[in-house]
Coordinates of C-alpha atoms in Angstrom, one line a residue:
X1 CA -81.8 -47.4 -99.6
X2 CA -82.6 -44.1 -97.9
X3 CA -81.7 -45.6 -94.5
X4 CA -78.4 -46.8 -95.9
X5 CA -77.6 -43.3 -97.2
X6 CA -78.4 -41.7 -93.8
X7 CA -76.2 -44.2 -92.0
X8 CA -73.3 -43.4 -94.3
X9 CA -73.7 -39.7 -93.8
X10 CA -73.8 -40.1 -90.1
X11 CA -70.6 -42.2 -90.2
X12 CA -68.7 -39.6 -92.3
X13 CA -69.8 -36.8 -89.9
X14 CA -68.6 -38.7 -86.9
X15 CA -65.2 -39.2 -88.5
X16 CA -64.9 -35.5 -89.3
X17 CA -65.8 -34.5 -85.7
X18 CA -63.2 -36.9 -84.3
X19 CA -60.5 -35.4 -86.6
X20 CA -61.3 -31.9 -85.5
X21 CA -61.3 -32.8 -81.8
X22 CA -57.9 -34.5 -82.0
X23 CA -55.0 -32.4 -80.3
X24 CA -52.4 -30.8 -82.6
X25 CA -48.6 -30.9 -82.1
X26 CA -46.0 -28.4 -83.2
X27 CA -43.9 -29.8 -86.0
X28 CA -40.7 -28.6 -87.7
X29 CA -41.3 -26.3 -90.7
X30 CA -41.0 -28.2 -94.0
X31 CA -38.7 -25.5 -95.5
X32 CA -35.9 -26.6 -93.1
X33 CA -34.5 -29.3 -95.4
X34 CA -33.6 -32.9 -94.6
X35 CA -32.7 -32.4 -90.9
X36 CA -36.1 -33.5 -89.5
X37 CA -36.4 -34.4 -85.8
X38 CA -38.9 -36.9 -84.5
X39 CA -42.5 -35.9 -84.9
X40 CA -44.4 -34.3 -82.0
X41 CA -43.5 -33.5 -78.4
X42 CA -42.2 -29.9 -79.0
X43 CA -43.5 -26.9 -77.2
X44 CA -41.7 -24.4 -79.5
X45 CA -39.1 -24.1 -82.2
X46 CA -36.7 -21.4 -82.9
X47 CA -33.7 -20.7 -85.3
X48 CA -30.3 -20.0 -83.7
X49 CA -26.6 -19.8 -84.1
X50 CA -23.9 -21.9 -82.5
X51 CA -21.3 -20.0 -80.4
X52 CA -18.8 -20.7 -77.7
X53 CA -20.4 -20.8 -74.2
X54 CA -18.2 -18.0 -73.1
X55 CA -18.9 -16.0 -76.3
X56 CA -16.3 -15.0 -78.8
X57 CA -13.7 -12.6 -77.4
X58 CA -12.3 -10.0 -79.8
X59 CA -8.7 -9.3 -78.9
X60 CA -7.6 -5.7 -79.7
X61 CA -4.5 -3.6 -79.1
X62 CA -4.4 -1.1 -76.2
X63 CA -1.9 1.2 -78.0
X64 CA -1.3 2.8 -81.3
X65 CA 1.5 1.3 -83.3
X66 CA 2.6 -1.4 -85.8
X67 CA 2.5 -5.1 -85.2
X68 CA 6.1 -6.4 -84.9
X69 CA 5.2 -10.1 -84.4
X70 CA 1.9 -12.1 -84.9
X71 CA 2.4 -15.3 -83.0
X72 CA -0.8 -17.3 -83.7
X73 CA -2.7 -18.7 -86.6
X74 CA -6.4 -19.7 -87.0
X75 CA -7.3 -23.0 -85.1
X76 CA -4.3 -22.6 -82.7
X77 CA -5.2 -23.5 -79.2
X78 CA -4.1 -20.8 -76.7
X79 CA -4.0 -20.6 -72.9
X80 CA -5.0 -17.7 -70.6
X81 CA -2.5 -14.9 -70.9
X82 CA -0.7 -16.4 -73.9
X83 CA 1.0 -13.8 -76.1
X84 CA -1.0 -13.3 -79.3
X85 CA 0.9 -10.5 -80.9
X86 CA 3.6 -7.8 -80.0
X87 CA 3.4 -4.2 -81.1
X88 CA 6.7 -2.5 -81.8
X89 CA 7.9 -1.3 -78.4
X90 CA 11.6 -0.2 -78.5
X91 CA 10.7 3.3 -77.1
X92 CA 8.7 1.8 -74.2
X93 CA 11.5 -0.6 -73.4
X94 CA 14.1 2.2 -73.3
X95 CA 11.9 4.3 -70.9
X96 CA 11.6 1.3 -68.6
X97 CA 15.4 0.8 -68.6
X98 CA 16.0 4.5 -67.8
X99 CA 13.4 4.4 -65.0
X100 CA 15.1 1.3 -63.4
X101 CA 18.5 3.0 -63.6
X102 CA 17.2 6.1 -61.8
X103 CA 15.6 4.0 -59.2
X104 CA 18.9 2.2 -58.5
X105 CA 20.7 5.5 -58.1
X106 CA 18.1 6.9 -55.7
X107 CA 18.1 3.7 -53.7
X108 CA 21.9 3.9 -53.3
X109 CA 21.6 7.5 -52.1
X110 CA 19.0 6.4 -49.5
X111 CA 21.3 3.7 -48.3
X112 CA 24.1 6.2 -48.0
X113 CA 22.0 8.5 -45.9
X114 CA 20.7 5.8 -43.6
X115 CA 24.1 4.2 -43.0
X116 CA 25.8 7.6 -42.6
X117 CA 29.5 8.5 -43.1
X118 CA 32.0 5.8 -43.6
X119 CA 34.7 5.2 -40.9
X120 CA 37.3 6.8 -43.2
X121 CA 35.3 10.0 -43.4
X122 CA 35.0 10.1 -39.6
X123 CA 38.8 9.6 -39.2
X124 CA 39.5 12.3 -41.8
X125 CA 37.2 14.9 -40.1
X126 CA 38.8 14.2 -36.7
X127 CA 42.3 14.6 -38.1
X128 CA 41.3 17.9 -39.8
X129 CA 39.9 19.2 -36.6
X130 CA 43.1 18.3 -34.7
X131 CA 45.2 20.1 -37.3
X132 CA 43.0 23.2 -37.1
X133 CA 43.3 23.1 -33.2
X134 CA 47.1 23.2 -33.7
X135 CA 46.9 26.0 -36.3
X136 CA 44.6 28.0 -33.9
X137 CA 47.0 27.7 -31.1
X138 CA 49.9 29.0 -33.2
X139 CA 47.8 31.9 -34.5
X140 CA 46.8 32.8 -31.0
X141 CA 50.3 32.8 -29.7
X142 CA 51.5 34.8 -32.7
X143 CA 48.9 37.5 -32.2
X144 CA 49.6 37.6 -28.4
X145 CA 53.3 38.1 -29.1
X146 CA 52.9 40.9 -31.7
X147 CA 50.2 42.8 -29.9
X148 CA 52.5 44.3 -27.1
X149 CA 55.3 44.8 -29.5
X150 CA 53.1 46.9 -31.7
X151 CA 52.1 49.0 -28.7
X152 CA 55.8 49.7 -28.0
X153 CA 56.5 50.3 -31.6
X154 CA 58.7 47.3 -32.0
X155 CA 56.3 45.7 -34.5
X156 CA 54.4 47.4 -37.3
X157 CA 50.6 47.8 -37.4
X158 CA 50.6 45.8 -40.7
X159 CA 52.2 42.8 -38.9
X160 CA 49.7 43.0 -36.1
X161 CA 46.7 43.2 -38.6
X162 CA 48.1 40.1 -40.4
X163 CA 48.3 38.2 -37.2
X164 CA 44.8 39.2 -36.2
X165 CA 43.4 38.1 -39.7
X166 CA 45.2 34.8 -39.5
X167 CA 43.7 34.2 -36.0
X168 CA 40.2 35.0 -37.0
X169 CA 40.2 32.9 -40.2
X170 CA 41.7 29.9 -38.3
X171 CA 38.9 30.2 -35.7
X172 CA 36.3 30.2 -38.5
X173 CA 37.7 27.1 -40.2
X174 CA 38.0 25.3 -36.9
X175 CA 34.4 26.0 -36.0
X176 CA 33.2 24.8 -39.4
X177 CA 35.2 21.6 -39.1
X178 CA 33.9 21.0 -35.6
X179 CA 30.3 21.4 -36.9
X180 CA 31.0 18.9 -39.8
X181 CA 32.4 16.4 -37.4
X182 CA 29.4 16.7 -35.1
X183 CA 27.1 16.0 -38.0
X184 CA 29.1 13.0 -39.1
X185 CA 29.1 11.6 -35.5
X186 CA 25.4 12.3 -35.1
X187 CA 24.4 10.6 -38.4
X188 CA 21.6 11.6 -40.7
X189 CA 18.5 13.5 -39.6
X190 CA 15.1 11.8 -39.7
X191 CA 13.8 14.4 -42.1
X192 CA 16.7 13.8 -44.5
X193 CA 16.0 10.1 -44.5
X194 CA 12.2 10.6 -45.0
X195 CA 12.9 12.9 -48.0
X196 CA 15.3 10.3 -49.5
X197 CA 12.6 7.6 -49.1
X198 CA 10.0 9.7 -50.8
X199 CA 12.3 10.2 -53.8
X200 CA 12.8 6.4 -54.0
X201 CA 9.0 5.8 -53.8
X202 CA 8.6 8.2 -56.7
X203 CA 11.2 6.4 -58.7
X204 CA 9.5 3.1 -58.0
X205 CA 6.2 4.6 -59.3
X206 CA 8.0 5.7 -62.5
X207 CA 9.3 2.1 -63.0
X208 CA 5.8 0.7 -62.6
X209 CA 4.3 3.2 -65.1
X210 CA 7.0 2.4 -67.6
X211 CA 6.4 -1.3 -67.1
X212 CA 2.6 -0.9 -67.6
X213 CA 3.2 1.0 -70.9
X214 CA 5.5 -1.7 -72.1
X215 CA 3.0 -4.4 -71.1
X216 CA 0.3 -2.8 -73.2
X217 CA 2.3 -3.5 -76.3
X218 CA 2.1 -7.2 -75.5
X219 CA -1.3 -8.5 -76.7
X220 CA -2.5 -11.6 -74.7
X221 CA -5.4 -13.9 -74.9
X222 CA -7.9 -13.2 -72.1
X223 CA -9.2 -16.8 -72.1
X224 CA -8.2 -20.3 -72.9
X225 CA -9.6 -21.4 -76.2
X226 CA -9.1 -21.6 -80.0
X227 CA -8.2 -18.8 -82.4
X228 CA -11.3 -18.5 -84.6
X229 CA -10.1 -15.7 -86.8
X230 CA -6.7 -14.0 -87.3
X231 CA -7.4 -10.5 -88.5
X232 CA -4.0 -8.8 -88.5
X233 CA -0.4 -9.6 -89.8
X234 CA 3.0 -8.4 -88.9
X235 CA 3.7 -4.9 -90.2
X236 CA 0.1 -3.8 -90.1
X237 CA -1.0 -0.8 -88.0
X238 CA -3.2 -1.1 -85.0
X239 CA -5.0 1.5 -82.8
X240 CA -6.8 1.8 -79.6
X241 CA -9.3 4.3 -81.1
X242 CA -12.2 2.3 -82.5
X243 CA -9.9 -0.7 -82.7
X244 CA -10.2 -3.6 -85.2
X245 CA -9.5 -6.9 -83.4
X246 CA -6.2 -8.5 -83.9
X247 CA -7.8 -12.0 -83.5
X248 CA -11.0 -13.6 -82.2
X249 CA -10.8 -16.4 -79.7
X250 CA -13.4 -18.7 -78.3
X251 CA -13.6 -21.8 -75.9
X252 CA -14.8 -24.6 -78.2
X253 CA -14.9 -27.2 -75.3
X254 CA -18.2 -25.8 -74.3
X255 CA -20.7 -24.8 -77.0
X256 CA -24.2 -23.3 -76.9
X257 CA -26.9 -22.1 -79.2
X258 CA -28.3 -18.5 -79.1
X259 CA -31.9 -19.2 -80.2
X260 CA -34.5 -16.6 -81.1
X261 CA -37.9 -17.6 -79.9
X262 CA -41.0 -16.0 -81.5
X263 CA -42.9 -13.7 -79.1
X264 CA -45.9 -15.9 -79.4
X265 CA -44.0 -18.9 -78.1
X266 CA -42.2 -17.4 -75.1
X267 CA -44.6 -18.9 -72.6
X268 CA -43.5 -22.4 -73.7
X269 CA -39.8 -21.9 -72.9
X270 CA -38.2 -21.9 -69.5
X271 CA -34.8 -22.4 -67.8
X272 CA -33.8 -26.0 -67.4
X273 CA -35.9 -27.2 -70.3
X274 CA -34.4 -29.9 -72.6
X275 CA -33.8 -29.0 -76.2
X276 CA -33.0 -30.9 -79.4
X277 CA -30.9 -29.1 -82.0
X278 CA -30.7 -29.9 -85.7
X279 CA -28.8 -28.4 -88.6
X280 CA -29.1 -28.8 -92.4
X281 CA -25.4 -29.5 -92.5
X282 CA -25.9 -32.6 -90.4
X283 CA -29.0 -34.3 -91.8
X284 CA -30.7 -36.9 -89.6
X285 CA -28.7 -36.0 -86.5
X286 CA -30.0 -34.4 -83.3
X287 CA -27.9 -32.6 -80.7
X288 CA -29.1 -32.4 -77.1
X289 CA -29.0 -29.3 -74.8
X290 CA -30.6 -27.5 -71.9
X291 CA -32.0 -24.0 -71.6
X292 CA -29.4 -22.1 -69.5
X293 CA -30.8 -18.5 -69.7
X294 CA -33.9 -16.8 -71.0
X295 CA -33.7 -13.1 -71.8
X296 CA -36.1 -10.7 -70.0
X297 CA -36.5 -8.3 -73.0
X298 CA -37.8 -8.8 -76.5
X299 CA -35.7 -7.6 -79.4
X300 CA -35.3 -7.6 -83.1
X301 CA -34.6 -10.7 -85.1
X302 CA -31.0 -11.3 -86.0
X303 CA -30.9 -14.9 -87.3
X304 CA -32.2 -15.1 -90.9
X305 CA -33.3 -18.6 -92.1
X306 CA -33.9 -17.6 -95.7
X307 CA -37.1 -19.6 -95.7
X308 CA -40.0 -18.3 -97.9
X309 CA -42.4 -18.0 -95.1
X310 CA -40.0 -16.3 -92.7
X311 CA -41.2 -13.2 -90.9
X312 CA -38.3 -10.8 -90.5
X313 CA -40.1 -8.0 -88.6
X314 CA -41.4 -10.0 -85.6
X315 CA -40.1 -9.6 -82.1
X316 CA -38.1 -12.4 -80.6
X317 CA -36.7 -13.4 -77.2
X318 CA -33.1 -14.6 -77.0
X319 CA -32.7 -18.0 -75.3
X320 CA -29.3 -19.5 -74.5
X321 CA -29.1 -23.3 -74.8
X322 CA -26.0 -25.1 -73.4
X323 CA -25.2 -28.1 -75.6
X324 CA -24.4 -31.4 -73.9
X325 CA -20.7 -32.1 -73.5
X326 CA -19.0 -33.7 -76.4
X327 CA -21.1 -32.0 -79.1
X328 CA -18.9 -30.8 -82.0
X329 CA -20.4 -28.1 -84.2
X330 CA -18.8 -25.2 -86.1
X331 CA -19.1 -21.8 -84.5
X332 CA -21.6 -19.6 -86.4
X333 CA -23.6 -22.6 -87.8
X334 CA -27.3 -21.8 -88.3
X335 CA -29.4 -24.4 -86.5
X336 CA -33.0 -25.0 -85.4
X337 CA -33.8 -25.6 -81.7
X338 CA -36.8 -27.7 -80.6
X339 CA -38.0 -27.2 -77.0
X340 CA -39.4 -30.3 -75.5
X341 CA -42.7 -30.4 -73.7
X342 CA -43.3 -31.4 -70.1
X343 CA -40.9 -31.5 -67.1
X344 CA -37.8 -29.4 -67.9
X345 CA -35.7 -32.4 -66.7
X346 CA -37.4 -34.8 -69.0
X347 CA -35.2 -36.2 -71.8
X348 CA -31.9 -35.4 -70.1
X349 CA -29.1 -37.6 -71.3
X350 CA -30.6 -38.2 -74.7

């Protein structure tokens, strides 16, 4: 009887030692609900949130004003550069029109300077000079005739002075016309053309500035994606000082999970590692993914699971997990990420 009791005690002890020596595996916390992955094979687990792979883009106004038109609704698919909203811009449009008109005027002036006088202007200047040559000849002959008469007393001094005045004024007008004709024949000076070109360049810059100010009233999507939230309506004010987004857009064709790995588990996570993702909203389903980036700095916890045993004051490392193509999950959904053990490439395609 005593031997039998000793044998039983030894058997129980051996069973206990075997149980203590058996390796343990990380398993999903029981508070997570019905979405339970397969047992074992996980190096670490972490809560996370689903987001577009390119992150959400908040689209804001670059100017202060009032929205004239809001052209999208939530769930609309938009392309790169598509107009999302228009801020009232009648003043900017008027300034652009005025700048374009001034540019057209200055460009015409430059063309006139480069081309020079028209043939009609040349013919007119030559005719005027010929007429003044004839007038000068008459004035000269009249003065030469009256000068000896005045010396003999046959003509008055007043008549001689009048003849001299007419001669001098005719010479001055003839010299001025000759200079004008010379300028017309020679064409524009290089410095005049350069000055006119500078004025045109300034006008072009004014047009570009007015166009840029008008463009800022047109709010466009920076990426191709889906409107996740519409946050403004026509008639509401917008500002570029601490702006509130007009809309939020994200590319839902490529999703990822931003997981928060406990600081005690960061040695078990690496780039390229396969991951399984579960969500309470999809019980019994697993979504595959791959670690795309591991942060290099610990931070505070942002994702709250609401589980009784959750530690809210621990440090975490953000890990980005690219979900496999074709996975359909709502943006902002809270999920749990399970990081597989072994070769990072193991389990791809599952």
